[in-house]
mmCIF file of C-alpha atoms in Angstrom:
data_model
loop_
_atom_site.group_PDB
_atom_site.id
_atom_site.type_symbol
_atom_site.label_atom_id
_atom_site.label_comp_id
_atom_site.label_asym_id
_atom_site.label_seq_id
_atom_site.Cartn_x
_atom_site.Cartn_y
_atom_site.Cartn_z
ATOM 1 C CA UNK E 1 -0.015 -11.661 27.668
ATOM 2 C CA UNK E 2 -0.466 -8.203 26.179
ATOM 3 C CA UNK E 3 -0.282 -6.766 22.656
ATOM 4 C CA UNK E 4 0.846 -3.211 21.944
ATOM 5 C CA UNK E 5 1.137 -1.124 18.889
ATOM 6 C CA UNK E 6 4.377 0.498 17.922
ATOM 7 C CA UNK E 7 4.600 3.692 15.479
ATOM 8 C CA UNK E 8 7.690 5.504 14.073
ATOM 9 C CA UNK E 9 8.807 7.470 11.041
ATOM 10 C CA UNK E 10 6.788 10.498 9.449
ATOM 11 C CA UNK E 11 3.950 12.271 11.559
ATOM 12 C CA UNK E 12 3.913 15.700 10.064
ATOM 13 C CA UNK E 13 0.343 15.109 9.673
ATOM 14 C CA UNK E 14 -0.401 13.483 12.542
ATOM 15 C CA UNK E 15 -0.704 10.096 10.543
ATOM 16 C CA UNK E 16 1.141 7.739 13.593
ATOM 17 C CA UNK E 17 -1.983 8.736 15.707
ATOM 18 C CA UNK E 18 0.138 9.952 18.818
ATOM 19 C CA UNK E 19 -2.425 12.842 19.187
ATOM 20 C CA UNK E 20 0.124 15.539 17.941
ATOM 21 C CA UNK E 21 2.444 16.397 14.978
ATOM 22 C CA UNK E 22 6.308 16.202 14.552
ATOM 23 C CA UNK E 23 8.613 15.671 11.576
ATOM 24 C CA UNK E 24 9.845 12.249 12.333
ATOM 25 C CA UNK E 25 9.737 9.386 15.048
ATOM 26 C CA UNK E 26 13.056 7.824 14.723
ATOM 27 C CA UNK E 27 12.475 5.026 17.229
ATOM 28 C CA UNK E 28 9.325 3.007 17.788
ATOM 29 C CA UNK E 29 6.916 4.614 20.201
ATOM 30 C CA UNK E 30 3.995 2.630 22.151
ATOM 31 C CA UNK E 31 0.395 3.879 21.036
ATOM 32 C CA UNK E 32 -1.970 4.014 23.667
ATOM 33 C CA UNK E 33 -5.253 2.767 21.809
ATOM 34 C CA UNK E 34 -7.398 2.215 24.764
ATOM 35 C CA UNK E 35 -8.441 5.591 25.213
ATOM 36 C CA UNK E 36 -9.493 5.248 21.405
ATOM 37 C CA UNK E 37 -11.606 2.264 21.681
ATOM 38 C CA UNK E 38 -9.309 0.364 19.130
ATOM 39 C CA UNK E 39 -9.097 -3.610 20.363
ATOM 40 C CA UNK E 40 -5.060 -4.089 19.454
ATOM 41 C CA UNK E 41 -5.967 -7.815 19.282
ATOM 42 C CA UNK E 42 -8.628 -7.160 16.867
ATOM 43 C CA UNK E 43 -6.647 -5.519 14.484
ATOM 44 C CA UNK E 44 -6.504 -7.035 10.775
ATOM 45 C CA UNK E 45 -4.535 -4.550 8.842
ATOM 46 C CA UNK E 46 -2.896 -1.166 9.031
ATOM 47 C CA UNK E 47 -2.412 0.840 5.602
ATOM 48 C CA UNK E 48 -1.200 4.225 4.958
ATOM 49 C CA UNK E 49 -0.720 6.607 2.222
ATOM 50 C CA UNK E 50 1.301 9.861 1.722
ATOM 51 C CA UNK E 51 0.344 11.189 5.142
ATOM 52 C CA UNK E 52 -2.860 9.235 6.631
ATOM 53 C CA UNK E 53 -3.485 6.023 8.206
ATOM 54 C CA UNK E 54 -6.427 3.571 8.182
ATOM 55 C CA UNK E 55 -6.719 0.821 10.735
ATOM 56 C CA UNK E 56 -9.169 -2.259 10.126
ATOM 57 C CA UNK E 57 -10.568 -4.462 12.852
ATOM 58 C CA UNK E 58 -11.607 -7.950 11.930
ATOM 59 C CA UNK E 59 -15.020 -6.638 13.236
ATOM 60 C CA UNK E 60 -15.071 -4.464 10.285
ATOM 61 C CA UNK E 61 -14.738 -1.213 12.246
ATOM 62 C CA UNK E 62 -12.185 1.386 10.529
ATOM 63 C CA UNK E 63 -10.359 4.020 11.822
ATOM 64 C CA UNK E 64 -8.428 7.041 10.345
ATOM 65 C CA UNK E 65 -5.975 9.817 11.074
ATOM 66 C CA UNK E 66 -3.276 11.897 9.471
ATOM 67 C CA UNK E 67 -3.340 14.045 6.274
ATOM 68 C CA UNK E 68 -6.940 15.183 5.421
ATOM 69 C CA UNK E 69 -6.271 18.157 3.178
ATOM 70 C CA UNK E 70 -8.303 15.942 0.412
ATOM 71 C CA UNK E 71 -10.690 14.476 3.241
ATOM 72 C CA UNK E 72 -8.501 11.483 2.495
ATOM 73 C CA UNK E 73 -9.221 10.131 6.295
ATOM 74 C CA UNK E 74 -12.909 10.344 5.732
ATOM 75 C CA UNK E 75 -14.068 11.445 9.329
ATOM 76 C CA UNK E 76 -17.317 12.736 9.238
ATOM 77 C CA UNK E 77 -17.651 16.323 10.396
ATOM 78 C CA UNK E 78 -13.733 16.621 10.575
ATOM 79 C CA UNK E 79 -12.444 19.352 7.917
ATOM 80 C CA UNK E 80 -9.095 19.697 9.728
ATOM 81 C CA UNK E 81 -6.011 19.301 7.234
ATOM 82 C CA UNK E 82 -4.462 17.113 9.626
ATOM 83 C CA UNK E 83 -5.846 14.735 12.701
ATOM 84 C CA UNK E 84 -3.325 13.312 15.130
ATOM 85 C CA UNK E 85 -5.638 11.038 16.879
ATOM 86 C CA UNK E 86 -7.610 8.134 15.288
ATOM 87 C CA UNK E 87 -11.171 8.248 14.890
ATOM 88 C CA UNK E 88 -13.766 5.814 13.519
ATOM 89 C CA UNK E 89 -15.095 6.049 10.251
ATOM 90 C CA UNK E 90 -18.842 5.207 9.449
ATOM 91 C CA UNK E 91 -20.788 5.747 6.184
ATOM 92 C CA UNK E 92 -20.769 2.168 5.358
ATOM 93 C CA UNK E 93 -24.661 1.773 5.901
ATOM 94 C CA UNK E 94 -24.042 -1.464 8.514
ATOM 95 C CA UNK E 95 -22.036 -3.385 5.882
ATOM 96 C CA UNK E 96 -18.640 -5.140 6.855
ATOM 97 C CA UNK E 97 -15.415 -3.769 5.594
ATOM 98 C CA UNK E 98 -12.977 -6.507 5.030
ATOM 99 C CA UNK E 99 -10.123 -4.615 3.184
ATOM 100 C CA UNK E 100 -8.779 -1.355 2.623
ATOM 101 C CA UNK E 101 -6.242 0.559 0.295
ATOM 102 C CA UNK E 102 -4.664 3.843 0.274
ATOM 103 C CA UNK E 103 -3.273 6.009 -2.391
ATOM 104 C CA UNK E 104 -1.369 9.186 -2.011
ATOM 105 C CA UNK E 105 -4.376 11.111 -0.983
ATOM 106 C CA UNK E 106 -7.328 8.802 -1.492
ATOM 107 C CA UNK E 107 -8.564 5.686 0.268
ATOM 108 C CA UNK E 108 -11.146 2.784 -0.600
ATOM 109 C CA UNK E 109 -12.789 0.234 1.808
ATOM 110 C CA UNK E 110 -14.126 -3.370 0.365
ATOM 111 C CA UNK E 111 -17.279 -4.988 1.738
ATOM 112 C CA UNK E 112 -17.948 -8.683 2.308
ATOM 113 C CA UNK E 113 -20.451 -8.154 -0.156
ATOM 114 C CA UNK E 114 -17.785 -7.296 -2.649
ATOM 115 C CA UNK E 115 -18.582 -3.497 -3.164
ATOM 116 C CA UNK E 116 -16.410 -0.531 -2.624
ATOM 117 C CA UNK E 117 -16.426 2.697 -0.919
ATOM 118 C CA UNK E 118 -14.081 5.575 -1.812
ATOM 119 C CA UNK E 119 -13.145 9.059 -0.333
ATOM 120 C CA UNK E 120 -10.753 11.670 -0.827
ATOM 121 C CA UNK E 121 -9.071 13.055 -3.866
ATOM 122 C CA UNK E 122 -10.757 12.427 -7.119
ATOM 123 C CA UNK E 123 -8.862 15.246 -8.957
ATOM 124 C CA UNK E 124 -7.790 12.509 -11.530
ATOM 125 C CA UNK E 125 -10.719 10.264 -11.298
ATOM 126 C CA UNK E 126 -8.979 7.807 -8.878
ATOM 127 C CA UNK E 127 -11.980 7.135 -6.984
ATOM 128 C CA UNK E 128 -13.859 6.108 -10.176
ATOM 129 C CA UNK E 129 -16.105 8.951 -9.674
ATOM 130 C CA UNK E 130 -17.310 11.108 -12.235
ATOM 131 C CA UNK E 131 -15.482 14.356 -12.800
ATOM 132 C CA UNK E 132 -17.832 16.536 -14.469
ATOM 133 C CA UNK E 133 -21.397 17.226 -14.309
ATOM 134 C CA UNK E 134 -23.697 17.634 -17.667
ATOM 135 C CA UNK E 135 -22.781 21.222 -18.130
ATOM 136 C CA UNK E 136 -18.745 20.483 -17.787
ATOM 137 C CA UNK E 137 -18.863 22.177 -14.374
ATOM 138 C CA UNK E 138 -16.180 20.190 -11.807
ATOM 139 C CA UNK E 139 -17.855 17.405 -9.896
ATOM 140 C CA UNK E 140 -16.565 14.984 -7.338
ATOM 141 C CA UNK E 141 -13.073 16.671 -6.749
ATOM 142 C CA UNK E 142 -12.876 15.955 -2.999
ATOM 143 C CA UNK E 143 -15.086 13.194 -1.475
ATOM 144 C CA UNK E 144 -15.499 14.009 2.190
ATOM 145 C CA UNK E 145 -16.915 10.739 3.576
ATOM 146 C CA UNK E 146 -16.816 7.414 1.981
ATOM 147 C CA UNK E 147 -19.634 6.830 -0.583
ATOM 148 C CA UNK E 148 -20.209 3.715 -2.514
ATOM 149 C CA UNK E 149 -18.824 3.557 -5.987
ATOM 150 C CA UNK E 150 -21.241 2.336 -8.446
ATOM 151 C CA UNK E 151 -19.813 -0.799 -10.561
ATOM 152 C CA UNK E 152 -21.527 -3.627 -12.258
ATOM 153 C CA UNK E 153 -19.245 -6.294 -10.733
ATOM 154 C CA UNK E 154 -18.290 -7.958 -7.457
ATOM 155 C CA UNK E 155 -14.823 -6.713 -6.299
ATOM 156 C CA UNK E 156 -12.402 -9.372 -4.446
ATOM 157 C CA UNK E 157 -9.129 -6.998 -3.867
ATOM 158 C CA UNK E 158 -8.370 -3.234 -4.252
ATOM 159 C CA UNK E 159 -5.321 -1.344 -4.644
ATOM 160 C CA UNK E 160 -4.124 2.347 -5.117
ATOM 161 C CA UNK E 161 -1.291 4.303 -6.227
ATOM 162 C CA UNK E 162 -0.345 7.985 -6.475
ATOM 163 C CA UNK E 163 -3.064 8.883 -8.837
ATOM 164 C CA UNK E 164 -4.246 5.613 -9.866
ATOM 165 C CA UNK E 165 -6.865 2.767 -8.590
ATOM 166 C CA UNK E 166 -6.953 -0.821 -9.602
ATOM 167 C CA UNK E 167 -9.523 -3.890 -8.557
ATOM 168 C CA UNK E 168 -10.065 -7.202 -9.407
ATOM 169 C CA UNK E 169 -13.599 -8.421 -10.053
ATOM 170 C CA UNK E 170 -14.765 -11.720 -8.655
ATOM 171 C CA UNK E 171 -14.191 -13.444 -11.996
ATOM 172 C CA UNK E 172 -10.528 -12.368 -12.119
ATOM 173 C CA UNK E 173 -10.313 -9.135 -14.553
ATOM 174 C CA UNK E 174 -8.783 -5.913 -13.564
ATOM 175 C CA UNK E 175 -10.152 -2.806 -13.608
ATOM 176 C CA UNK E 176 -8.228 0.633 -13.361
ATOM 177 C CA UNK E 177 -9.275 4.116 -13.246
ATOM 178 C CA UNK E 178 -7.423 7.518 -12.795
ATOM 179 C CA UNK E 179 -4.319 9.314 -14.533
ATOM 180 C CA UNK E 180 -2.554 7.056 -17.083
ATOM 181 C CA UNK E 181 -0.024 9.638 -17.958
ATOM 182 C CA UNK E 182 2.883 7.198 -17.640
ATOM 183 C CA UNK E 183 0.851 4.049 -19.066
ATOM 184 C CA UNK E 184 0.099 2.864 -15.687
ATOM 185 C CA UNK E 185 -3.419 2.098 -16.534
ATOM 186 C CA UNK E 186 -2.567 -0.255 -19.238
ATOM 187 C CA UNK E 187 -5.326 0.762 -21.240
ATOM 188 C CA UNK E 188 -5.774 1.782 -25.218
ATOM 189 C CA UNK E 189 -8.129 2.973 -27.355
ATOM 190 C CA UNK E 190 -9.724 1.336 -30.461
ATOM 191 C CA UNK E 191 -6.569 2.888 -32.616
ATOM 192 C CA UNK E 192 -4.490 1.352 -29.947
ATOM 193 C CA UNK E 193 -3.473 4.731 -28.724
ATOM 194 C CA UNK E 194 -2.876 4.699 -24.849
ATOM 195 C CA UNK E 195 -5.603 6.202 -22.697
ATOM 196 C CA UNK E 196 -4.300 8.671 -20.531
ATOM 197 C CA UNK E 197 -6.815 9.176 -17.963
ATOM 198 C CA UNK E 198 -10.407 7.718 -17.089
ATOM 199 C CA UNK E 199 -12.698 8.169 -14.189
ATOM 200 C CA UNK E 200 -14.479 4.818 -14.823
ATOM 201 C CA UNK E 201 -13.213 1.501 -13.902
ATOM 202 C CA UNK E 202 -12.647 0.149 -17.352
ATOM 203 C CA UNK E 203 -11.171 -3.208 -17.845
ATOM 204 C CA UNK E 204 -7.412 -3.820 -18.752
ATOM 205 C CA UNK E 205 -7.303 -6.067 -21.689
ATOM 206 C CA UNK E 206 -5.190 -9.328 -22.253
ATOM 207 C CA UNK E 207 -5.007 -10.758 -18.655
ATOM 208 C CA UNK E 208 -7.459 -12.774 -16.785
ATOM 209 C CA UNK E 209 -7.527 -14.967 -13.496
ATOM 210 C CA UNK E 210 -5.862 -12.317 -11.692
ATOM 211 C CA UNK E 211 -5.523 -12.906 -8.047
ATOM 212 C CA UNK E 212 -3.499 -10.038 -6.716
ATOM 213 C CA UNK E 213 -2.763 -6.456 -7.617
ATOM 214 C CA UNK E 214 -0.508 -3.604 -6.476
ATOM 215 C CA UNK E 215 -0.091 0.079 -7.747
ATOM 216 C CA UNK E 216 2.981 1.820 -7.687
ATOM 217 C CA UNK E 217 3.536 5.641 -8.565
ATOM 218 C CA UNK E 218 3.347 5.210 -12.320
ATOM 219 C CA UNK E 219 3.079 1.527 -12.700
ATOM 220 C CA UNK E 220 1.103 -1.569 -11.871
ATOM 221 C CA UNK E 221 1.664 -5.073 -11.335
ATOM 222 C CA UNK E 222 -0.621 -8.327 -11.025
ATOM 223 C CA UNK E 223 -0.463 -11.855 -9.866
ATOM 224 C CA UNK E 224 -2.441 -14.431 -12.079
ATOM 225 C CA UNK E 225 -4.006 -17.834 -10.565
ATOM 226 C CA UNK E 226 -1.250 -19.710 -12.280
ATOM 227 C CA UNK E 227 1.633 -17.886 -10.916
ATOM 228 C CA UNK E 228 2.153 -15.596 -14.034
ATOM 229 C CA UNK E 229 3.150 -11.698 -12.929
ATOM 230 C CA UNK E 230 2.420 -8.876 -15.262
ATOM 231 C CA UNK E 231 3.369 -5.507 -15.043
ATOM 232 C CA UNK E 232 2.752 -2.333 -17.123
ATOM 233 C CA UNK E 233 3.408 1.585 -17.061
ATOM 234 C CA UNK E 234 6.621 3.405 -16.546
ATOM 235 C CA UNK E 235 9.875 1.621 -16.427
ATOM 236 C CA UNK E 236 12.403 4.352 -15.962
ATOM 237 C CA UNK E 237 14.177 2.441 -13.006
ATOM 238 C CA UNK E 238 13.542 -1.427 -14.240
ATOM 239 C CA UNK E 239 10.180 -1.807 -11.718
ATOM 240 C CA UNK E 240 8.654 -3.457 -14.571
ATOM 241 C CA UNK E 241 10.933 -6.141 -14.390
ATOM 242 C CA UNK E 242 12.369 -5.615 -17.942
ATOM 243 C CA UNK E 243 15.370 -3.696 -19.465
ATOM 244 C CA UNK E 244 14.491 -0.033 -19.004
ATOM 245 C CA UNK E 245 17.103 0.577 -21.917
ATOM 246 C CA UNK E 246 15.199 -1.738 -24.435
ATOM 247 C CA UNK E 247 11.414 -1.058 -22.764
ATOM 248 C CA UNK E 248 11.421 2.616 -21.277
ATOM 249 C CA UNK E 249 7.395 1.760 -20.847
ATOM 250 C CA UNK E 250 4.916 -0.561 -21.583
ATOM 251 C CA UNK E 251 1.229 0.486 -22.698
ATOM 252 C CA UNK E 252 0.054 -2.887 -22.102
ATOM 253 C CA UNK E 253 0.793 -5.603 -19.748
ATOM 254 C CA UNK E 254 4.402 -7.594 -19.920
ATOM 255 C CA UNK E 255 4.550 -11.443 -18.780
ATOM 256 C CA UNK E 256 7.668 -11.732 -16.589
ATOM 257 C CA UNK E 257 9.676 -14.581 -17.782
ATOM 258 C CA UNK E 258 11.039 -15.425 -14.279
ATOM 259 C CA UNK E 259 10.461 -18.666 -11.724
ATOM 260 C CA UNK E 260 9.513 -16.700 -8.453
ATOM 261 C CA UNK E 261 8.155 -20.524 -6.999
ATOM 262 C CA UNK E 262 4.740 -20.554 -5.797
ATOM 263 C CA UNK E 263 3.686 -16.629 -5.086
ATOM 264 C CA UNK E 264 2.024 -15.777 -1.614
ATOM 265 C CA UNK E 265 1.831 -12.171 -2.740
ATOM 266 C CA UNK E 266 3.193 -9.193 -4.705
ATOM 267 C CA UNK E 267 4.056 -5.621 -3.565
ATOM 268 C CA UNK E 268 4.711 -2.045 -5.172
ATOM 269 C CA UNK E 269 6.500 0.867 -3.817
ATOM 270 C CA UNK E 270 6.789 4.076 -5.737
ATOM 271 C CA UNK E 271 9.661 2.526 -7.873
ATOM 272 C CA UNK E 272 10.319 -0.649 -7.202
ATOM 273 C CA UNK E 273 8.621 -3.957 -6.767
ATOM 274 C CA UNK E 274 8.415 -7.221 -4.569
ATOM 275 C CA UNK E 275 7.416 -10.802 -4.430
ATOM 276 C CA UNK E 276 7.142 -12.592 -1.577
ATOM 277 C CA UNK E 277 6.795 -16.491 -2.280
ATOM 278 C CA UNK E 278 5.350 -19.324 -0.066
ATOM 279 C CA UNK E 279 8.979 -20.266 0.873
ATOM 280 C CA UNK E 280 9.574 -17.056 2.795
ATOM 281 C CA UNK E 281 12.173 -15.405 0.226
ATOM 282 C CA UNK E 282 11.527 -11.897 -1.125
ATOM 283 C CA UNK E 283 12.427 -11.039 -4.600
ATOM 284 C CA UNK E 284 13.129 -7.134 -5.267
ATOM 285 C CA UNK E 285 13.560 -5.263 -8.456
ATOM 286 C CA UNK E 286 13.560 -1.758 -9.742
ATOM 287 C CA UNK E 287 14.912 1.699 -8.305
ATOM 288 C CA UNK E 288 17.669 1.048 -5.580
ATOM 289 C CA UNK E 289 19.072 4.880 -5.004
ATOM 290 C CA UNK E 290 17.474 4.653 -1.151
ATOM 291 C CA UNK E 291 18.727 0.855 -0.689
ATOM 292 C CA UNK E 292 15.006 -0.279 -1.358
ATOM 293 C CA UNK E 293 16.211 -3.389 -2.865
ATOM 294 C CA UNK E 294 18.106 -4.644 -0.111
ATOM 295 C CA UNK E 295 20.898 -5.771 -1.808
ATOM 296 C CA UNK E 296 23.601 -4.185 0.211
ATOM 297 C CA UNK E 297 24.838 -2.161 -2.599
ATOM 298 C CA UNK E 298 24.996 1.726 -2.211
ATOM 299 C CA UNK E 299 26.325 2.453 -5.816
ATOM 300 C CA UNK E 300 23.899 0.202 -7.888
ATOM 301 C CA UNK E 301 21.052 2.692 -8.197
ATOM 302 C CA UNK E 302 18.617 0.459 -10.365
ATOM 303 C CA UNK E 303 18.297 -3.360 -11.156
ATOM 304 C CA UNK E 304 15.128 -4.687 -13.462
ATOM 305 C CA UNK E 305 16.087 -8.074 -12.855
ATOM 306 C CA UNK E 306 14.480 -9.586 -10.060
ATOM 307 C CA UNK E 307 16.534 -10.728 -7.326
ATOM 308 C CA UNK E 308 16.360 -12.519 -3.919
ATOM 309 C CA UNK E 309 16.982 -10.342 -0.767
ATOM 310 C CA UNK E 310 19.795 -12.480 0.828
ATOM 311 C CA UNK E 311 20.226 -11.898 4.011
ATOM 312 C CA UNK E 312 16.667 -12.476 5.284
ATOM 313 C CA UNK E 313 14.324 -15.755 5.133
ATOM 314 C CA UNK E 314 11.320 -17.266 6.414
ATOM 315 C CA UNK E 315 9.342 -14.126 6.007
ATOM 316 C CA UNK E 316 5.880 -14.373 6.409
ATOM 317 C CA UNK E 317 4.748 -10.776 5.879
ATOM 318 C CA UNK E 318 5.932 -7.937 3.885
ATOM 319 C CA UNK E 319 4.766 -4.210 4.036
ATOM 320 C CA UNK E 320 6.202 -1.295 1.454
ATOM 321 C CA UNK E 321 6.268 1.952 1.768
ATOM 322 C CA UNK E 322 6.929 4.473 -1.157
ATOM 323 C CA UNK E 323 10.477 3.626 -0.864
ATOM 324 C CA UNK E 324 11.192 1.490 2.117
ATOM 325 C CA UNK E 325 10.033 -2.140 3.223
ATOM 326 C CA UNK E 326 9.217 -3.640 6.168
ATOM 327 C CA UNK E 327 9.197 -7.462 6.981
ATOM 328 C CA UNK E 328 8.256 -9.994 9.460
ATOM 329 C CA UNK E 329 9.740 -13.678 9.513
ATOM 330 C CA UNK E 330 8.418 -16.722 10.948
ATOM 331 C CA UNK E 331 10.021 -16.136 14.313
ATOM 332 C CA UNK E 332 8.363 -12.616 14.898
ATOM 333 C CA UNK E 333 11.426 -10.916 14.105
ATOM 334 C CA UNK E 334 11.250 -7.487 12.083
ATOM 335 C CA UNK E 335 13.518 -6.303 9.491
ATOM 336 C CA UNK E 336 13.604 -2.784 7.732
ATOM 337 C CA UNK E 337 15.552 -1.421 4.736
ATOM 338 C CA UNK E 338 15.347 1.389 2.121
ATOM 339 C CA UNK E 339 14.716 5.242 2.503
ATOM 340 C CA UNK E 340 14.903 6.565 5.917
ATOM 341 C CA UNK E 341 14.955 10.275 5.781
ATOM 342 C CA UNK E 342 12.055 10.232 8.395
ATOM 343 C CA UNK E 343 12.973 7.619 10.552
ATOM 344 C CA UNK E 344 10.570 5.444 8.871
ATOM 345 C CA UNK E 345 12.726 2.400 8.955
ATOM 346 C CA UNK E 346 12.637 2.634 12.673
ATOM 347 C CA UNK E 347 16.484 1.922 13.495
ATOM 348 C CA UNK E 348 16.881 5.398 15.461
ATOM 349 C CA UNK E 349 18.521 6.804 12.458
ATOM 350 C CA UNK E 350 17.440 8.774 9.329
ATOM 351 C CA UNK E 351 20.325 7.332 7.593
ATOM 352 C CA UNK E 352 19.048 4.994 4.246
ATOM 353 C CA UNK E 353 19.519 1.242 4.967
ATOM 354 C CA UNK E 354 20.784 -0.823 1.728
ATOM 355 C CA UNK E 355 20.680 -4.424 3.723
ATOM 356 C CA UNK E 356 17.683 -5.738 6.032
ATOM 357 C CA UNK E 357 18.252 -4.352 9.554
ATOM 358 C CA UNK E 358 16.634 -6.078 12.449
ATOM 359 C CA UNK E 359 14.347 -3.609 14.529
ATOM 360 C CA UNK E 360 12.246 -3.813 17.796
ATOM 361 C CA UNK E 361 14.721 -6.648 18.705
ATOM 362 C CA UNK E 362 12.700 -10.082 19.354
ATOM 363 C CA UNK E 363 13.471 -11.376 22.867
ATOM 364 C CA UNK E 364 11.633 -14.705 24.268
ATOM 365 C CA UNK E 365 9.105 -12.551 25.753
ATOM 366 C CA UNK E 366 8.180 -10.419 22.675
ATOM 367 C CA UNK E 367 7.506 -11.104 19.373
ATOM 368 C CA UNK E 368 5.794 -9.236 16.445
ATOM 369 C CA UNK E 369 2.822 -10.217 15.174
ATOM 370 C CA UNK E 370 1.637 -7.895 12.371
ATOM 371 C CA UNK E 371 3.211 -5.044 10.590
ATOM 372 C CA UNK E 372 2.137 -2.152 8.070
ATOM 373 C CA UNK E 373 3.046 0.962 6.531
ATOM 374 C CA UNK E 374 2.472 4.216 4.580
ATOM 375 C CA UNK E 375 4.412 5.937 2.362
ATOM 376 C CA UNK E 376 7.133 6.954 5.110
ATOM 377 C CA UNK E 377 5.589 5.609 8.181
ATOM 378 C CA UNK E 378 5.538 2.056 9.739
ATOM 379 C CA UNK E 379 3.475 0.098 12.208
ATOM 380 C CA UNK E 380 4.080 -3.307 14.071
ATOM 381 C CA UNK E 381 1.988 -5.026 16.749
ATOM 382 C CA UNK E 382 3.939 -6.675 19.441
ATOM 383 C CA UNK E 383 2.849 -9.379 21.537
ATOM 384 C CA UNK E 384 4.389 -9.626 25.166
ATOM 385 C CA UNK E 385 4.219 -13.154 26.719
ATOM 386 C CA UNK E 386 5.603 -12.290 30.381
ATOM 387 C CA UNK E 387 2.891 -13.570 33.083
ATOM 388 C CA UNK E 388 2.705 -10.592 35.460
ATOM 389 C CA UNK E 389 0.931 -12.946 38.270
#
């Protein structure tokens, strides 16, 4: 039995780790990890930002490559704007990393002690680091290697969007930092006016017992332990799950009045949202200009009501890019749909896909184990069960 990592989509910054830069890879391509000292069988998750990628092993080792203009890859002693080969990221002081998150050009790592490290752009305070020195000079604009973010609580989940970030504390509260220009922070001041920016992780009022969180471009979605789902921020395309004509944006969290069943996970693209429940059903809502809702309708540009993605079932993993989606079912089949300008859907074309399309076709000998995505690039680990003896 062997396992291989396949990569496809945008590669203009070397974010696929192939050792070179190219506009796009439209057909999934094998990535040779042996020379990079990455154990494909030990990969826990693969996460991408706008143009960079992080790979986390179960062992806690972390690797990065891609766009590095803001130092978001986090490799020590590497000041290149683009890094085309995966390198190991250190500076975690022997602490074990258990989860990671990528924003547009910033990155986070969560340790098994509930602490977080951040690196990359802090231009909008999205790392939770102070932006000004005591003399009002600019501080912490770009962080070149991971540094520990000083917070007074333990973290159990991290998420990152375009210019804002969110964490869940060990007692189920949500804390946010960064830009709130479209109300994506969910914060108000003492006069109930929206807080449009902060460089300190600040608690979101009105929600508790939160177990999952996701950040879109200008909105945020949270899942509570009782199954309630809350959204806030910009609602231009109905991505909050409420009518955009009635509620064009929301400063504070809105509770969705929808029965999703027992929810397994939530996810956010730039302008759409998904729920995956424990029955393997995906619900989608928001923008559909590029087919990101998977409803087969190329003339419906947005849909605020959460609806089931009908043509696939028994989904166990879902990974969402900025405007495309990758799903993995119980049989090891991979499906993709949505924005495909850079071949990010992996079907050998660059035409947007409005209904889920099977890619890397499963055979009796090949089955997918893991999927991942960045803004416009995608990944899959494939197991081959052929006995070569």
